Each structure stands twice: as C-alpha cells, then as structure tokens.
Amino acid sequence: MNTSAKILIAVAAVILAAHFCPVLLMPFSFIGVLLMILATVIGLLVGAGLLTCAIVITVLAALATALSPIWLPVLVIVGIVHLCRRPDRRIA
C-alpha cells in the first residue's frame, strides 16, 4: 500500500470520526450530567450538615457563655475541694 492511500484512509477516518463524534460522545455526556446532579445533591447534603453543626456549636458556645457566672465558681470550688481532700489510703 502506497503512502497516498494511507493518507486518504487516515483523512477518511478523521472525517468519519468528526462526523460521528457527537453520537459517540452522547452517552458520556449523559453520564456526566448524571454525575453532576449527584455531586450537587451530595454537596447540598454535606453543606446542610455542616450548617447544622455550626448552628449547634454556636448555640452551645452561647449557652456556656451565658451560664459562666454559675458554673465557673462551682468549678473553682470543686477544684479546691479536690486539692484539699486527703488521698484515700486504701489499696485494693
């Protein structure tokens, strides 16, 4: 087979590939759209979960700050009692 026949076959193959390219790529584009929808749903679920966690942490921090006049002195008293208490001499 001579060189010109090889070139003509290559050109014909390129033309046929360009002609059938949309038909060949259609299943891949359909799969790409499905993957994009799936990624969007997962992203929304994760985003909603992170937003919920952030709201819960914010509420807990605000509650701890609001109740700090009560629990900080109690914590100090418990710590002092624990330091002053005699260690238990019994060994099991």
Short mmCIF file of N, CA and C in Angstrom, two decimals:
data_model
loop_
_atom_site.label_atom_id
_atom_site.label_comp_id
_atom_site.label_asym_id
_atom_site.label_seq_id
_atom_site.Cartn_x
_atom_site.Cartn_y
_atom_site.Cartn_z
N MET A 1 0.85 -1.17 0.00
CA MET A 1 0.00 0.00 0.00
C MET A 1 0.90 1.24 0.00
N ASN A 2 0.61 2.14 -0.91
CA ASN A 2 1.47 3.31 -1.02
C ASN A 2 1.06 4.39 -0.02
N THR A 3 1.86 5.41 0.06
CA THR A 3 1.69 6.47 1.05
C THR A 3 0.43 7.28 0.81
N SER A 4 0.09 7.54 -0.43
CA SER A 4 -1.10 8.35 -0.70
C SER A 4 -2.38 7.62 -0.27
N ALA A 5 -2.43 6.30 -0.43
CA ALA A 5 -3.59 5.53 0.02
C ALA A 5 -3.69 5.58 1.55
N LYS A 6 -2.58 5.49 2.23
CA LYS A 6 -2.59 5.58 3.70
C LYS A 6 -3.09 6.95 4.16
N ILE A 7 -2.66 7.99 3.46
CA ILE A 7 -3.10 9.35 3.81
C ILE A 7 -4.60 9.49 3.58
N LEU A 8 -5.10 8.97 2.45
CA LEU A 8 -6.53 9.05 2.16
C LEU A 8 -7.35 8.27 3.19
N ILE A 9 -6.88 7.11 3.58
CA ILE A 9 -7.58 6.33 4.61
C ILE A 9 -7.58 7.08 5.95
N ALA A 10 -6.46 7.69 6.31
CA ALA A 10 -6.39 8.46 7.56
C ALA A 10 -7.32 9.66 7.53
N VAL A 11 -7.37 10.35 6.36
CA VAL A 11 -8.27 11.50 6.23
C VAL A 11 -9.72 11.05 6.31
N ALA A 12 -10.06 9.95 5.66
CA ALA A 12 -11.42 9.42 5.72
C ALA A 12 -11.79 9.02 7.15
N ALA A 13 -10.85 8.42 7.86
CA ALA A 13 -11.11 8.04 9.25
C ALA A 13 -11.34 9.27 10.13
N VAL A 14 -10.56 10.33 9.89
CA VAL A 14 -10.73 11.56 10.66
C VAL A 14 -12.08 12.21 10.35
N ILE A 15 -12.48 12.22 9.09
CA ILE A 15 -13.78 12.80 8.71
C ILE A 15 -14.92 11.99 9.32
N LEU A 16 -14.83 10.66 9.25
CA LEU A 16 -15.87 9.83 9.86
C LEU A 16 -15.92 10.01 11.38
N ALA A 17 -14.76 10.11 12.00
CA ALA A 17 -14.72 10.31 13.45
C ALA A 17 -15.33 11.65 13.84
N ALA A 18 -15.02 12.69 13.04
CA ALA A 18 -15.60 14.01 13.32
C ALA A 18 -17.11 14.00 13.07
N HIS A 19 -17.55 13.22 12.07
CA HIS A 19 -18.98 13.16 11.77
C HIS A 19 -19.76 12.41 12.87
N PHE A 20 -19.20 11.32 13.37
CA PHE A 20 -19.88 10.51 14.38
C PHE A 20 -19.52 10.88 15.82
N CYS A 21 -18.70 11.88 16.00
CA CYS A 21 -18.25 12.27 17.34
C CYS A 21 -19.42 12.63 18.28
N PRO A 22 -20.39 13.44 17.85
CA PRO A 22 -21.50 13.74 18.78
C PRO A 22 -22.28 12.50 19.18
N VAL A 23 -22.46 11.57 18.25
CA VAL A 23 -23.20 10.34 18.57
C VAL A 23 -22.39 9.48 19.53
N LEU A 24 -21.07 9.45 19.36
CA LEU A 24 -20.23 8.64 20.23
C LEU A 24 -20.09 9.26 21.62
N LEU A 25 -20.12 10.59 21.70
CA LEU A 25 -19.93 11.26 22.98
C LEU A 25 -21.22 11.45 23.77
N MET A 26 -22.37 11.20 23.14
CA MET A 26 -23.65 11.41 23.81
C MET A 26 -23.79 10.58 25.10
N PRO A 27 -23.45 9.29 25.11
CA PRO A 27 -23.56 8.55 26.37
C PRO A 27 -22.65 9.11 27.46
N PHE A 28 -21.46 9.56 27.08
CA PHE A 28 -20.56 10.13 28.06
C PHE A 28 -21.08 11.45 28.62
N SER A 29 -21.72 12.25 27.75
CA SER A 29 -22.28 13.50 28.25
C SER A 29 -23.48 13.22 29.16
N PHE A 30 -24.26 12.20 28.85
CA PHE A 30 -25.38 11.83 29.71
C PHE A 30 -24.87 11.37 31.08
N ILE A 31 -23.82 10.56 31.08
CA ILE A 31 -23.22 10.13 32.35
C ILE A 31 -22.65 11.32 33.10
N GLY A 32 -22.05 12.27 32.38
CA GLY A 32 -21.52 13.48 33.01
C GLY A 32 -22.60 14.30 33.67
N VAL A 33 -23.76 14.43 33.01
CA VAL A 33 -24.87 15.17 33.60
C VAL A 33 -25.38 14.47 34.86
N LEU A 34 -25.49 13.15 34.81
CA LEU A 34 -25.93 12.41 36.00
C LEU A 34 -24.95 12.57 37.16
N LEU A 35 -23.65 12.51 36.86
CA LEU A 35 -22.65 12.70 37.90
C LEU A 35 -22.69 14.11 38.47
N MET A 36 -22.96 15.10 37.62
CA MET A 36 -23.07 16.48 38.09
C MET A 36 -24.27 16.64 39.02
N ILE A 37 -25.39 16.03 38.68
CA ILE A 37 -26.58 16.10 39.55
C ILE A 37 -26.29 15.40 40.87
N LEU A 38 -25.64 14.24 40.83
CA LEU A 38 -25.31 13.52 42.05
C LEU A 38 -24.36 14.32 42.93
N ALA A 39 -23.36 14.96 42.32
CA ALA A 39 -22.42 15.77 43.10
C ALA A 39 -23.12 16.98 43.71
N THR A 40 -24.08 17.56 43.00
CA THR A 40 -24.82 18.69 43.54
C THR A 40 -25.64 18.27 44.75
N VAL A 41 -26.32 17.13 44.65
CA VAL A 41 -27.13 16.65 45.78
C VAL A 41 -26.25 16.34 46.98
N ILE A 42 -25.13 15.69 46.74
CA ILE A 42 -24.22 15.37 47.85
C ILE A 42 -23.66 16.65 48.46
N GLY A 43 -23.32 17.61 47.62
CA GLY A 43 -22.81 18.88 48.13
C GLY A 43 -23.83 19.62 48.96
N LEU A 44 -25.08 19.60 48.53
CA LEU A 44 -26.13 20.26 49.32
C LEU A 44 -26.35 19.56 50.65
N LEU A 45 -26.31 18.22 50.64
CA LEU A 45 -26.50 17.49 51.90
C LEU A 45 -25.35 17.74 52.87
N VAL A 46 -24.13 17.73 52.36
CA VAL A 46 -22.97 17.98 53.22
C VAL A 46 -23.00 19.42 53.72
N GLY A 47 -23.35 20.34 52.82
CA GLY A 47 -23.44 21.74 53.23
C GLY A 47 -24.48 21.97 54.29
N ALA A 48 -25.63 21.31 54.15
CA ALA A 48 -26.68 21.43 55.15
C ALA A 48 -26.23 20.82 56.47
N GLY A 49 -25.51 19.71 56.40
CA GLY A 49 -24.99 19.08 57.62
C GLY A 49 -23.98 19.96 58.33
N LEU A 50 -23.09 20.59 57.55
CA LEU A 50 -22.09 21.48 58.15
C LEU A 50 -22.76 22.72 58.74
N LEU A 51 -23.78 23.22 58.08
CA LEU A 51 -24.51 24.37 58.60
C LEU A 51 -25.19 24.02 59.90
N THR A 52 -25.78 22.83 59.98
CA THR A 52 -26.43 22.40 61.21
C THR A 52 -25.41 22.27 62.34
N CYS A 53 -24.25 21.69 62.05
CA CYS A 53 -23.20 21.56 63.07
C CYS A 53 -22.74 22.93 63.54
N ALA A 54 -22.59 23.86 62.63
CA ALA A 54 -22.15 25.21 63.01
C ALA A 54 -23.19 25.89 63.89
N ILE A 55 -24.45 25.70 63.59
CA ILE A 55 -25.51 26.30 64.41
C ILE A 55 -25.52 25.69 65.79
N VAL A 56 -25.38 24.37 65.90
CA VAL A 56 -25.37 23.71 67.21
C VAL A 56 -24.18 24.17 68.03
N ILE A 57 -23.00 24.25 67.42
CA ILE A 57 -21.81 24.69 68.16
C ILE A 57 -21.97 26.13 68.62
N THR A 58 -22.55 26.98 67.79
CA THR A 58 -22.77 28.37 68.18
C THR A 58 -23.73 28.48 69.34
N VAL A 59 -24.81 27.71 69.30
CA VAL A 59 -25.79 27.74 70.41
C VAL A 59 -25.15 27.22 71.70
N LEU A 60 -24.36 26.16 71.62
CA LEU A 60 -23.70 25.63 72.82
C LEU A 60 -22.69 26.62 73.39
N ALA A 61 -21.95 27.30 72.52
CA ALA A 61 -20.99 28.30 72.99
C ALA A 61 -21.71 29.48 73.65
N ALA A 62 -22.83 29.90 73.07
CA ALA A 62 -23.60 30.99 73.66
C ALA A 62 -24.19 30.57 75.00
N LEU A 63 -24.66 29.35 75.11
CA LEU A 63 -25.21 28.84 76.38
C LEU A 63 -24.13 28.75 77.44
N ALA A 64 -22.95 28.25 77.07
CA ALA A 64 -21.85 28.17 78.03
C ALA A 64 -21.40 29.55 78.49
N THR A 65 -21.41 30.51 77.59
CA THR A 65 -21.04 31.87 77.96
C THR A 65 -22.09 32.50 78.87
N ALA A 66 -23.35 32.26 78.57
CA ALA A 66 -24.42 32.84 79.40
C ALA A 66 -24.45 32.24 80.80
N LEU A 67 -24.11 30.96 80.91
CA LEU A 67 -24.15 30.30 82.21
C LEU A 67 -22.81 30.33 82.94
N SER A 68 -21.81 31.01 82.40
CA SER A 68 -20.49 31.02 83.03
C SER A 68 -20.49 31.66 84.43
N PRO A 69 -21.33 32.64 84.76
CA PRO A 69 -21.33 33.14 86.14
C PRO A 69 -21.76 32.07 87.16
N ILE A 70 -22.43 31.03 86.69
CA ILE A 70 -22.86 29.96 87.59
C ILE A 70 -21.82 28.86 87.65
N TRP A 71 -21.37 28.36 86.50
CA TRP A 71 -20.55 27.16 86.54
C TRP A 71 -19.07 27.43 86.80
N LEU A 72 -18.58 28.62 86.55
CA LEU A 72 -17.17 28.89 86.85
C LEU A 72 -16.88 28.89 88.36
N PRO A 73 -17.66 29.57 89.22
CA PRO A 73 -17.40 29.47 90.66
C PRO A 73 -17.59 28.04 91.20
N VAL A 74 -18.58 27.33 90.66
CA VAL A 74 -18.78 25.94 91.10
C VAL A 74 -17.57 25.10 90.72
N LEU A 75 -17.03 25.33 89.54
CA LEU A 75 -15.85 24.59 89.10
C LEU A 75 -14.63 24.92 89.98
N VAL A 76 -14.48 26.17 90.37
CA VAL A 76 -13.37 26.57 91.26
C VAL A 76 -13.53 25.90 92.61
N ILE A 77 -14.72 25.88 93.17
CA ILE A 77 -14.95 25.24 94.48
C ILE A 77 -14.67 23.75 94.40
N VAL A 78 -15.13 23.09 93.36
CA VAL A 78 -14.88 21.65 93.21
C VAL A 78 -13.38 21.38 93.10
N GLY A 79 -12.66 22.23 92.37
CA GLY A 79 -11.21 22.05 92.25
C GLY A 79 -10.49 22.23 93.56
N ILE A 80 -10.88 23.24 94.35
CA ILE A 80 -10.24 23.46 95.65
C ILE A 80 -10.52 22.31 96.60
N VAL A 81 -11.77 21.83 96.61
CA VAL A 81 -12.11 20.68 97.47
C VAL A 81 -11.31 19.46 97.06
N HIS A 82 -11.16 19.25 95.78
CA HIS A 82 -10.40 18.09 95.31
C HIS A 82 -8.92 18.20 95.70
N LEU A 83 -8.36 19.40 95.69
CA LEU A 83 -6.97 19.57 96.08
C LEU A 83 -6.77 19.39 97.58
N CYS A 84 -7.73 19.83 98.38
CA CYS A 84 -7.58 19.78 99.83
C CYS A 84 -7.99 18.44 100.43
N ARG A 85 -8.68 17.63 99.71
CA ARG A 85 -9.15 16.35 100.24
C ARG A 85 -7.97 15.41 100.45
N ARG A 86 -8.04 14.64 101.53
CA ARG A 86 -6.97 13.69 101.80
C ARG A 86 -7.02 12.54 100.81
N PRO A 87 -5.90 12.10 100.34
CA PRO A 87 -5.92 10.96 99.42
C PRO A 87 -6.37 9.69 100.14
N ASP A 88 -7.04 8.87 99.45
CA ASP A 88 -7.54 7.62 100.01
C ASP A 88 -6.38 6.66 100.23
N ARG A 89 -6.22 6.19 101.47
CA ARG A 89 -5.08 5.31 101.81
C ARG A 89 -5.34 3.85 101.49
N ARG A 90 -6.59 3.50 101.24
CA ARG A 90 -6.89 2.09 100.98
C ARG A 90 -6.40 1.69 99.59
N ILE A 91 -5.77 0.55 99.53
CA ILE A 91 -5.31 0.00 98.26
C ILE A 91 -6.03 -1.32 98.06
N ALA A 92 -6.69 -1.46 96.98
CA ALA A 92 -7.49 -2.65 96.75
C ALA A 92 -6.64 -3.82 96.32
#
